[in-house]
Short mmCIF file of C-alpha atoms in Angstrom, two decimals:
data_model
loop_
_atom_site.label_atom_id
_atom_site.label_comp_id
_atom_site.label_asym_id
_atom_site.label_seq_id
_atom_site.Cartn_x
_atom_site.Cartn_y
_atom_site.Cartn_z
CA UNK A 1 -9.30 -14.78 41.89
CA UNK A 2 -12.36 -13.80 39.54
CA UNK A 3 -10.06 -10.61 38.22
CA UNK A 4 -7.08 -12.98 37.20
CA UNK A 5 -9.95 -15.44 35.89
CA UNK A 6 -10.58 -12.47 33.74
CA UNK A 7 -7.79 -11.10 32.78
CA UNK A 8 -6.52 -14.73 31.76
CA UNK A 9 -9.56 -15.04 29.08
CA UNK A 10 -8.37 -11.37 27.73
CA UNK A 11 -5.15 -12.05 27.24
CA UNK A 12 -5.70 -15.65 25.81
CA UNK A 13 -8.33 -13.94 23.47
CA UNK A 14 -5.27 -11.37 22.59
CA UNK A 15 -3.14 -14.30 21.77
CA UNK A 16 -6.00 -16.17 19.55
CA UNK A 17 -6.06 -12.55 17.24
CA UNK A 18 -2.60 -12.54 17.34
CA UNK A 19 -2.32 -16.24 16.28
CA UNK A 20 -4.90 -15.56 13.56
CA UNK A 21 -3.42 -12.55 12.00
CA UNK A 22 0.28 -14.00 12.31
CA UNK A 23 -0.61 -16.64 9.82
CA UNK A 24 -2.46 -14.45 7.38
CA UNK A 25 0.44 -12.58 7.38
CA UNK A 26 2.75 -14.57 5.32
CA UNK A 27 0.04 -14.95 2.51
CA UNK A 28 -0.67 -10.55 2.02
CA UNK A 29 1.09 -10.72 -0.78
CA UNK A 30 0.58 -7.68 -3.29
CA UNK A 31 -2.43 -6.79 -1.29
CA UNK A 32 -5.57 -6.12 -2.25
CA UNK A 33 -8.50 -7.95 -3.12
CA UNK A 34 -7.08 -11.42 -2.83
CA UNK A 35 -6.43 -10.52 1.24
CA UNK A 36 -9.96 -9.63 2.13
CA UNK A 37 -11.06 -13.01 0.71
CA UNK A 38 -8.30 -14.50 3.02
CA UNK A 39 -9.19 -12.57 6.15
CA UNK A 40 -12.65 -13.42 5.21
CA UNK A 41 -11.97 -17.33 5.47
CA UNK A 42 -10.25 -16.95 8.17
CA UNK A 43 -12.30 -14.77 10.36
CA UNK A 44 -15.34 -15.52 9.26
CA UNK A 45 -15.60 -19.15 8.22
CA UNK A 46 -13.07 -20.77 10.46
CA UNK A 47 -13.17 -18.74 13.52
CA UNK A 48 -16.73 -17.70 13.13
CA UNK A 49 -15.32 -14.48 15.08
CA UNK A 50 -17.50 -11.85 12.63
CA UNK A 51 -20.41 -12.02 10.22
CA UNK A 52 -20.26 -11.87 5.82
CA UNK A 53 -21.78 -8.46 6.18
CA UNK A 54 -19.18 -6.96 8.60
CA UNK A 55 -16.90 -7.77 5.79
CA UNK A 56 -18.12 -5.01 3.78
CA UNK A 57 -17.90 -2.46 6.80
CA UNK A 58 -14.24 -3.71 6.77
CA UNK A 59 -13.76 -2.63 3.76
CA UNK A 60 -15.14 0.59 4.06
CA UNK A 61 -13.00 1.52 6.51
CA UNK A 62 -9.70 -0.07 5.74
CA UNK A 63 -10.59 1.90 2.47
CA UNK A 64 -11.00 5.27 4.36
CA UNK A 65 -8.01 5.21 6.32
CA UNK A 66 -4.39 5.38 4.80
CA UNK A 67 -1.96 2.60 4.75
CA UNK A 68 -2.43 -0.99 2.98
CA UNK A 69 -5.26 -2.50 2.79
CA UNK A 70 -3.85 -6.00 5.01
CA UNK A 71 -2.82 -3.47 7.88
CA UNK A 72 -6.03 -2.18 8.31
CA UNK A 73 -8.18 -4.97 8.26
CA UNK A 74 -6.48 -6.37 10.98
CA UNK A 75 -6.81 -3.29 12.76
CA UNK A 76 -10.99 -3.53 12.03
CA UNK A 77 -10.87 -7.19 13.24
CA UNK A 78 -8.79 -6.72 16.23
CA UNK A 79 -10.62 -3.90 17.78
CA UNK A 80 -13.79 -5.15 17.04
CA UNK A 81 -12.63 -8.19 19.37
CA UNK A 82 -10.56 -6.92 21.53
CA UNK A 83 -10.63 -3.02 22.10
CA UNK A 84 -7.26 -1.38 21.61
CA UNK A 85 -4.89 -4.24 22.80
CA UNK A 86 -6.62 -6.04 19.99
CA UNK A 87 -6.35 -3.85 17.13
CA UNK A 88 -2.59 -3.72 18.47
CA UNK A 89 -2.06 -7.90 18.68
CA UNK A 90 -3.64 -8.05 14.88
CA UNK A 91 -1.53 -5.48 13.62
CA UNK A 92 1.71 -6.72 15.38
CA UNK A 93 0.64 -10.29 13.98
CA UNK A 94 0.26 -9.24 10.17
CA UNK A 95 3.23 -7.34 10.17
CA UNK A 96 5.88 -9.54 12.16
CA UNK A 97 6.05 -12.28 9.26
CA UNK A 98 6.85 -9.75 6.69
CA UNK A 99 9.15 -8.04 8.82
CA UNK A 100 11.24 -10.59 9.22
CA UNK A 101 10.91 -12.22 5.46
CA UNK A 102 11.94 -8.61 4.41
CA UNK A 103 14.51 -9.11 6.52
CA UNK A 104 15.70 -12.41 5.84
CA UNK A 105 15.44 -11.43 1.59
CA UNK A 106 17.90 -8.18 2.04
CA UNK A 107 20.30 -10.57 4.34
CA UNK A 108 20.38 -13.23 1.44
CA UNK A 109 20.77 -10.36 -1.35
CA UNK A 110 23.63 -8.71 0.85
CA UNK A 111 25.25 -12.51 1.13
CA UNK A 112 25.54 -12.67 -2.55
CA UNK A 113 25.86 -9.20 -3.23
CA UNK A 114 28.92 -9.46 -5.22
CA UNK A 115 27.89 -12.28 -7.23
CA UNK A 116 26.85 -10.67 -10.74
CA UNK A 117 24.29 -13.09 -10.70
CA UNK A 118 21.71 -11.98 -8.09
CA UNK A 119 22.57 -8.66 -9.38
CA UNK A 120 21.05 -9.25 -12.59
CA UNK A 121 17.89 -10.99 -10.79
CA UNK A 122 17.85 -7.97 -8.80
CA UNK A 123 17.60 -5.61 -12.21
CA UNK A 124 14.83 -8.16 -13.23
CA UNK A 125 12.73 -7.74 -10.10
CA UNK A 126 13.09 -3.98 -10.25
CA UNK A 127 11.53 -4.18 -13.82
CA UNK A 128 8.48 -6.40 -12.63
CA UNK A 129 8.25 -4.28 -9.07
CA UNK A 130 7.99 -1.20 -11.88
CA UNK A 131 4.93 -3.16 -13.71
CA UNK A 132 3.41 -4.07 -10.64
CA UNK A 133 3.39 -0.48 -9.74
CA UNK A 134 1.91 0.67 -13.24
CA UNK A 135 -0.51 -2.03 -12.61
CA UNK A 136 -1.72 -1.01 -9.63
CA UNK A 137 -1.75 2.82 -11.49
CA UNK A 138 -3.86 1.69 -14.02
CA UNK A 139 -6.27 -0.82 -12.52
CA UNK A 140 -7.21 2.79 -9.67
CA UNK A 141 -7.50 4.49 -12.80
CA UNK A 142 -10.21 2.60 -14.16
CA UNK A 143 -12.28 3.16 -11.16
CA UNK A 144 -11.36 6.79 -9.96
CA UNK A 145 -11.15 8.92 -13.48
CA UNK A 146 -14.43 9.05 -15.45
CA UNK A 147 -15.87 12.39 -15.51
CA UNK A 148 -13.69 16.12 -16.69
CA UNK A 149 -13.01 16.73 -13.04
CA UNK A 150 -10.92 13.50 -12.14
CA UNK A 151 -9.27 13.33 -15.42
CA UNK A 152 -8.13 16.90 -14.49
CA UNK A 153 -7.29 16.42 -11.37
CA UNK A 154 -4.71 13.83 -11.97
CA UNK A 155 -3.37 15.28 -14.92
CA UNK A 156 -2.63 18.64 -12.16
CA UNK A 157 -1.10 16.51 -9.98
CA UNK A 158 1.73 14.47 -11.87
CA UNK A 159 2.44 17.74 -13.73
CA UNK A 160 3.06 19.07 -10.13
CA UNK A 161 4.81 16.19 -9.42
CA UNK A 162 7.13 16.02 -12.60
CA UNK A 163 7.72 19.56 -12.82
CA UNK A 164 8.10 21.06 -9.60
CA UNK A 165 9.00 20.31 -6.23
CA UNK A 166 5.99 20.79 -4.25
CA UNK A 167 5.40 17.93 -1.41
CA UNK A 168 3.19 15.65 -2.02
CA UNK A 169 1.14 16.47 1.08
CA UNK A 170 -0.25 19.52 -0.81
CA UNK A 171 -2.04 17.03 -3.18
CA UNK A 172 -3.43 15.03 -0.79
CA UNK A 173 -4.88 17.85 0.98
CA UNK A 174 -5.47 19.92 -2.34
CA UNK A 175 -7.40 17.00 -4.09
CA UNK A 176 -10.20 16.57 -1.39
CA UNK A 177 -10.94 20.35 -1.62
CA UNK A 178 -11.37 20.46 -5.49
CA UNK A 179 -13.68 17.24 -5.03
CA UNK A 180 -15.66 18.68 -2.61
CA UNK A 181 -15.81 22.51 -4.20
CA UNK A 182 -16.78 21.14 -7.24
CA UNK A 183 -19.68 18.67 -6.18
CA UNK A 184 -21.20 21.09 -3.39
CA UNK A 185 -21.11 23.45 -6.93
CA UNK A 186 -22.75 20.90 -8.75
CA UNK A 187 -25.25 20.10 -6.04
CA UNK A 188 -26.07 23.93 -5.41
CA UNK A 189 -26.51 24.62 -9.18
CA UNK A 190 -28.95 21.25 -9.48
CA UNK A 191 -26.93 19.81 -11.83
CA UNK A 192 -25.86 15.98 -11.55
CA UNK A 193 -23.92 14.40 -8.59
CA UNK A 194 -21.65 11.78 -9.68
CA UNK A 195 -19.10 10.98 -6.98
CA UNK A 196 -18.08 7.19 -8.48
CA UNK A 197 -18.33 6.39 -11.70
CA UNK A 198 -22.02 5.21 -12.75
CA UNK A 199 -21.49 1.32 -14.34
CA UNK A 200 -19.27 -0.36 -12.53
CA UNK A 201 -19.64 -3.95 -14.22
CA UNK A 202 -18.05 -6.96 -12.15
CA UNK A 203 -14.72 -7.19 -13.21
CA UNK A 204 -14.85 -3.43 -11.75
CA UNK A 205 -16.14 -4.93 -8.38
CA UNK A 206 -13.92 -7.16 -8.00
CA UNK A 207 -10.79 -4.96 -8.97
CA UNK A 208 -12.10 -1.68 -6.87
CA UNK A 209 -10.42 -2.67 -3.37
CA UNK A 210 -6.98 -3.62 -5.33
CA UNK A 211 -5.91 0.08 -4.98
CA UNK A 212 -5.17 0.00 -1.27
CA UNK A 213 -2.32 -2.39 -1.80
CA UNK B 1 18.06 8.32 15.05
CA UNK B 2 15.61 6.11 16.26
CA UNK B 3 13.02 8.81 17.05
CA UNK B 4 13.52 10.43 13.51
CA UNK B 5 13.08 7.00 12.07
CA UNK B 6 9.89 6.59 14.23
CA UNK B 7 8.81 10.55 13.22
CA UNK B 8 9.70 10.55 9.61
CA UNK B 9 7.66 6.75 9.29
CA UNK B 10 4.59 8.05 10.93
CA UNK B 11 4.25 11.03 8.58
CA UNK B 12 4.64 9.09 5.87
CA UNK B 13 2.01 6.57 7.33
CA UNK B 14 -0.61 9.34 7.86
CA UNK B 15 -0.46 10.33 4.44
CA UNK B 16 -0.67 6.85 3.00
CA UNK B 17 -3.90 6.87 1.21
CA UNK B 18 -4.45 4.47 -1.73
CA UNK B 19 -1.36 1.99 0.09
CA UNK B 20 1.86 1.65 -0.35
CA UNK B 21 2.65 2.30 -3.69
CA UNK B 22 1.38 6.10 -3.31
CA UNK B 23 4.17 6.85 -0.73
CA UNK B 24 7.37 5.30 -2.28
CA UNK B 25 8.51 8.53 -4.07
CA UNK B 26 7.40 10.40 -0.78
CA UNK B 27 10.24 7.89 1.18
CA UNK B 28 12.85 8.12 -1.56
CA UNK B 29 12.40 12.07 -1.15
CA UNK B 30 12.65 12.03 2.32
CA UNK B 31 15.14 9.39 3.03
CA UNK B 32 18.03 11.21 -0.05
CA UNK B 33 16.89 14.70 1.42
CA UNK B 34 18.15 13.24 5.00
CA UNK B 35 21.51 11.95 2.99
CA UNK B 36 20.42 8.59 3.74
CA UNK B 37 19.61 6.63 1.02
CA UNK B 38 20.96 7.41 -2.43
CA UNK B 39 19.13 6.48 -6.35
CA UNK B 40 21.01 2.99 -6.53
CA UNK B 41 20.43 1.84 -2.61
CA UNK B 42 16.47 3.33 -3.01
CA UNK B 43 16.18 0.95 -5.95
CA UNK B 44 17.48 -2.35 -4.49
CA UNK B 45 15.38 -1.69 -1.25
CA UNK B 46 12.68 -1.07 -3.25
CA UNK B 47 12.71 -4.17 -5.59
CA UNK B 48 13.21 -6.28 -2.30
CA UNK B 49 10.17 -4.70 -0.54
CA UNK B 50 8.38 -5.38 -3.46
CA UNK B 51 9.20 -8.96 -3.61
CA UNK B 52 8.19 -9.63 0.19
CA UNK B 53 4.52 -10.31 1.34
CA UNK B 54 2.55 -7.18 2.69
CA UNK B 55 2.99 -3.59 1.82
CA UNK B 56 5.81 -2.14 -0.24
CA UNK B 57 5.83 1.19 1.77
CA UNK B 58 5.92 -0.83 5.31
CA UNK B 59 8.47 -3.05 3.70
CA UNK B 60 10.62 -0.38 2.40
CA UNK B 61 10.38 1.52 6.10
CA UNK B 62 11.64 -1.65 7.56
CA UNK B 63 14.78 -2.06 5.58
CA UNK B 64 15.70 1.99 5.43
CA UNK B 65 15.67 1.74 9.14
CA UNK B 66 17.48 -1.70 9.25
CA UNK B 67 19.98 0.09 7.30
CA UNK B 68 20.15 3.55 9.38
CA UNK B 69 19.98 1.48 12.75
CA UNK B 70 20.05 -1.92 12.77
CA UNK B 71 17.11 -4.20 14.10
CA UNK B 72 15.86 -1.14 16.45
CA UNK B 73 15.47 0.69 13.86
CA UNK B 74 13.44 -1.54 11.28
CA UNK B 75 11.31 -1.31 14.38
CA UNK B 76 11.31 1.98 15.17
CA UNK B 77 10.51 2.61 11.39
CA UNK B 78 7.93 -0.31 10.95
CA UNK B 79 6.37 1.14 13.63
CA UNK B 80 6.03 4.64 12.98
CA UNK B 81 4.52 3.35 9.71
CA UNK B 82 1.99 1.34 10.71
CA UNK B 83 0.97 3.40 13.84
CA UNK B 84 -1.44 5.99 12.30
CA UNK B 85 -3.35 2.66 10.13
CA UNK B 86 -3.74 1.51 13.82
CA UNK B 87 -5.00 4.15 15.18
CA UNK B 88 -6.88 5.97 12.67
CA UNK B 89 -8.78 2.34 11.94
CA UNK B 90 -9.35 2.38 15.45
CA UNK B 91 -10.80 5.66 15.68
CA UNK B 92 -13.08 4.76 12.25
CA UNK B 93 -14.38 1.52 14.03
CA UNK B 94 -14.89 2.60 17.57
CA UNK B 95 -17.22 5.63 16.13
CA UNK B 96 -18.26 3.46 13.36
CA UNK B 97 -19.82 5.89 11.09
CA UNK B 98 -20.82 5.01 7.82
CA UNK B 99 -18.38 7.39 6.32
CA UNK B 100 -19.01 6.34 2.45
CA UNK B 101 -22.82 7.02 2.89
CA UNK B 102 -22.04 10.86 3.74
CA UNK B 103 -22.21 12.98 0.73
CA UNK B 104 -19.42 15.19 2.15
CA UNK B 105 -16.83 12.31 2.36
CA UNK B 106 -17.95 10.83 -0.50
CA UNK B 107 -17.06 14.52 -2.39
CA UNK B 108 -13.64 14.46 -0.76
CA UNK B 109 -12.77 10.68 -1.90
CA UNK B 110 -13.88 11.98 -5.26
CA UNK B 111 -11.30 14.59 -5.21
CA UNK B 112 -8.86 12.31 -3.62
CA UNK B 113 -8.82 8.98 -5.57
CA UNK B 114 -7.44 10.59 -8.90
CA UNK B 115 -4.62 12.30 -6.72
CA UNK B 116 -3.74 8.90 -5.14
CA UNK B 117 -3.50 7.86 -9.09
CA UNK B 118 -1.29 10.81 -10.16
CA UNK B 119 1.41 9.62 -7.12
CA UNK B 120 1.19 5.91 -8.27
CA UNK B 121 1.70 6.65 -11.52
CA UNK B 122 4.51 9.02 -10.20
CA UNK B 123 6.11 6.33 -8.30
CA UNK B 124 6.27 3.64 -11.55
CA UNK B 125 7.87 6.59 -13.76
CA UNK B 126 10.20 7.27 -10.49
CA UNK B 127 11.24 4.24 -9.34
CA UNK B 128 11.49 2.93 -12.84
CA UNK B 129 13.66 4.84 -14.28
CA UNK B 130 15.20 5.74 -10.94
CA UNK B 131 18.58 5.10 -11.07
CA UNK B 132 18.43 4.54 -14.53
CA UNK B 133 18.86 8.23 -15.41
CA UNK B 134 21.20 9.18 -12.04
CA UNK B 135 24.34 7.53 -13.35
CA UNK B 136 23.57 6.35 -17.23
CA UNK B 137 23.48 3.08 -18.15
CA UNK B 138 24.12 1.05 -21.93
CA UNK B 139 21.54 1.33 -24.04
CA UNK B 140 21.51 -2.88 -23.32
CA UNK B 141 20.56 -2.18 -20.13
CA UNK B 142 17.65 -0.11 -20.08
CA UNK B 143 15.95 -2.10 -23.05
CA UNK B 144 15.94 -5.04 -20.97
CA UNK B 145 14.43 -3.18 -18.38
CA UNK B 146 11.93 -1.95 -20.47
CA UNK B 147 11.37 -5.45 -22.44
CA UNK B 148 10.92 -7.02 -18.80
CA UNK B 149 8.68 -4.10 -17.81
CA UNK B 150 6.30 -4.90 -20.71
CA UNK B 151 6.51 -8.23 -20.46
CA UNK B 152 5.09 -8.73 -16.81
CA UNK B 153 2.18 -5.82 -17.47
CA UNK B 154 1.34 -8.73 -20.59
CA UNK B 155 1.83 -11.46 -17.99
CA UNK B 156 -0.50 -9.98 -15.12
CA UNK B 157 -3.45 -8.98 -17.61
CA UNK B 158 -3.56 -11.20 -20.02
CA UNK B 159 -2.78 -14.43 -18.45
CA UNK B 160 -3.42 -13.40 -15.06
CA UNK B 161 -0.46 -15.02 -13.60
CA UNK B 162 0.10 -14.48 -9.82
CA UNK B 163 2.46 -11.73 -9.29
CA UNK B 164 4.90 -13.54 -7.29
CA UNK B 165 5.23 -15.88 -10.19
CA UNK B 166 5.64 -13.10 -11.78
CA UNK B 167 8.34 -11.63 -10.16
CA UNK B 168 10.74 -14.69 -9.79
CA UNK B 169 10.07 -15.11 -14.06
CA UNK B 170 12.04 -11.64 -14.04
CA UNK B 171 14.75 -12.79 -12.16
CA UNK B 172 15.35 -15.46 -14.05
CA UNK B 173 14.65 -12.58 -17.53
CA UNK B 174 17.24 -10.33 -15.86
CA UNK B 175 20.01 -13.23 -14.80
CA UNK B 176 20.27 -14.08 -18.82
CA UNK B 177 19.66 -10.70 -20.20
CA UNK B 178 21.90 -8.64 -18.23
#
């Protein structure tokens, strides 16, 4: 009796994350900073599931890890509530709205498809997807390149990238390695550590988790 | 087909750093390698991806393997996607370390950020002019692309207009200019 008790509250607990996470999902749009400000109301002010400061650890690591930002915050949230199952009933939540909107847009666009119309929308979007993009480019920029070594390091890269064919996992696992050859360096000879850039004003702040979109 | 879906998605999602946008010439690579996806089809699937809620590279994964295998496999590929975030958050959290206070992580994200800036810029130079170059378009064209382009960067910083409102103003750009 006491085990089904149990298991009852766990899985009722599962569904509240799940809940939670399925109606944040909708509003993830674009990502970034504007989502952790949504979990946070959500999580934090209605729910009262998690502290303010645990915000910033869930940052941290939906920073460290790869994928978007939205993903991996539920995945901080969950677990921290629920173990495994609960990482897995956030993530399934935040990602089953836009599965299916995705869905439900690329059924409507192959509806019309012949209608010259949407076409032309279509070309449209694809120039403001292309600016988003550039955005999101510049606004990483701005808080990843200010010292030789960064500047370098990117310039490297997308000459690698627009002049050869070398995968892209090279550069992931190429870019660490200068980073950390050329601090330990810097740290052996005495010279200054910088590993972020040294003023970050507000705006800065505010902008810095809008790269894990 | 629905394990390569599932394979190819969870590489891609294990090398994901910096989101979405870092991994979208990494798909489009992958996917025309396979003969699946060709310039024109990458560029529609992209633009709707784009135009959805939540990330453009989970997005993307969902419709390339709607389009390879029906609703199975926009799961299968939506999963493999978002499995390693899952489990590599997990991981992270469980053993909560603070991993930005170590100076060797904090060395490696050094090295890694302006890489992760190189691909995004990569994938707006890619998926912009994607298409654009494979089969050659009027002159027309590819100035309103570029007008549109400019246009939204203007709209996003200067007036800080949301980007959804954003996106459905070049819709209605690209219905009368094209």
């Amino acid at each position: 009796m006491q085990v089904s008790a149990a298991l009852k509250k766990k899985t009722h607990r599962l569904g509240q994350i799940f809940m939670a996470f399925l109606k944040i999902g909708p509003s993830t749009f674009g990502g970034g900073y504007a989502m952790i400000a949504t979990i946070e109301r959500e999580i934090v002010e209605r729910r009262k599931w998690m502290e303010t400061e645990e915000m910033a650890d869930m940052v941290s690591v939906a920073g460290s890890a790869p994928g978007g930002v939205a993903v991996n915050s539920a995945a901080f949230v969950g677990y921290r509530l629920g173990g495994l199952a609960g990482a897995s009933a956030a993530v399934l939540g935040i990602t089953l709205p836009t599965l299916a909107i995705v869905l439900a847009l690329s059924f409507t666009f192959a509806w019309f498809r012949d209608n010259p119309k949407v076409e032309a929308a279509l070309q449209g979007v694809h120039a403001a997807i292309t600016a988003l993009i550039l955005l999101a480019a510049w606004k990483m920029a701005r808080t990843s390149l200010f010292d030789a070594v960064t500047f370098g390091i990117t310039a490297a890269a997308l000459a690698i990238l627009l002049l050869t064919q070398v995968h892209s996992l090279w550069l992931i696992a190429g870019g660490p390695l200068v980073g950390l050859a050329a601090s330990f360096i810097r740290r052996k000879r005495g010279w200054e550590v910088r590993t972020e850039p040294s003023h970050r004003t507000e705006e800065d702040r505010a902008m810095l988790p809008e790269y894990y979109i | 087909m629905l394990w390569e879906l599932f394979a190819l998605f969870f590489k891609v999602g294990c090398m994901a750093f910096g989101g979405g946008y870092a991994v979208m010439s990494l798909i489009q690579r992958e996917t025309s390698d396979r003969g699946w996806i060709d310039a024109e089809s990458f560029r529609e699937i992209g633009s709707l991806a784009g135009m959805a809620p939540g990330s453009i590279a989970t997005n993307s994964a969902t419709l390339i393997g709607y389009a390879q295998a029906g609703a199975a496999g926009a799961i299968a590929a939506t999963v493999g996607i978002v499995l390693p975030s899952l489990l590599l958050v997990a991981v992270l959290t469980a053993f909560f370390v603070r991993l930005h206070d170590r100076f060797g992580v904090k060395a490696a994200f050094y090295g890694l950020r302006p890489v992760v800036v190189a691909l995004i810029v990569y994938a707006g130079i890619h998926f912009g002019l994607g298409g654009l170059l494979s089969n050659p378009q009027p002159a027309w064209t590819i100035a309103g692309t570029l007008l549109i382009c400019g246009g939204c960067l203007v709209a996003l910083v200067k007036t800080k207009l949301h980007p959804l409102a954003v996106i459905l103003l070049s819709a209605a750009a690209g219905i009368i200019w094209f």
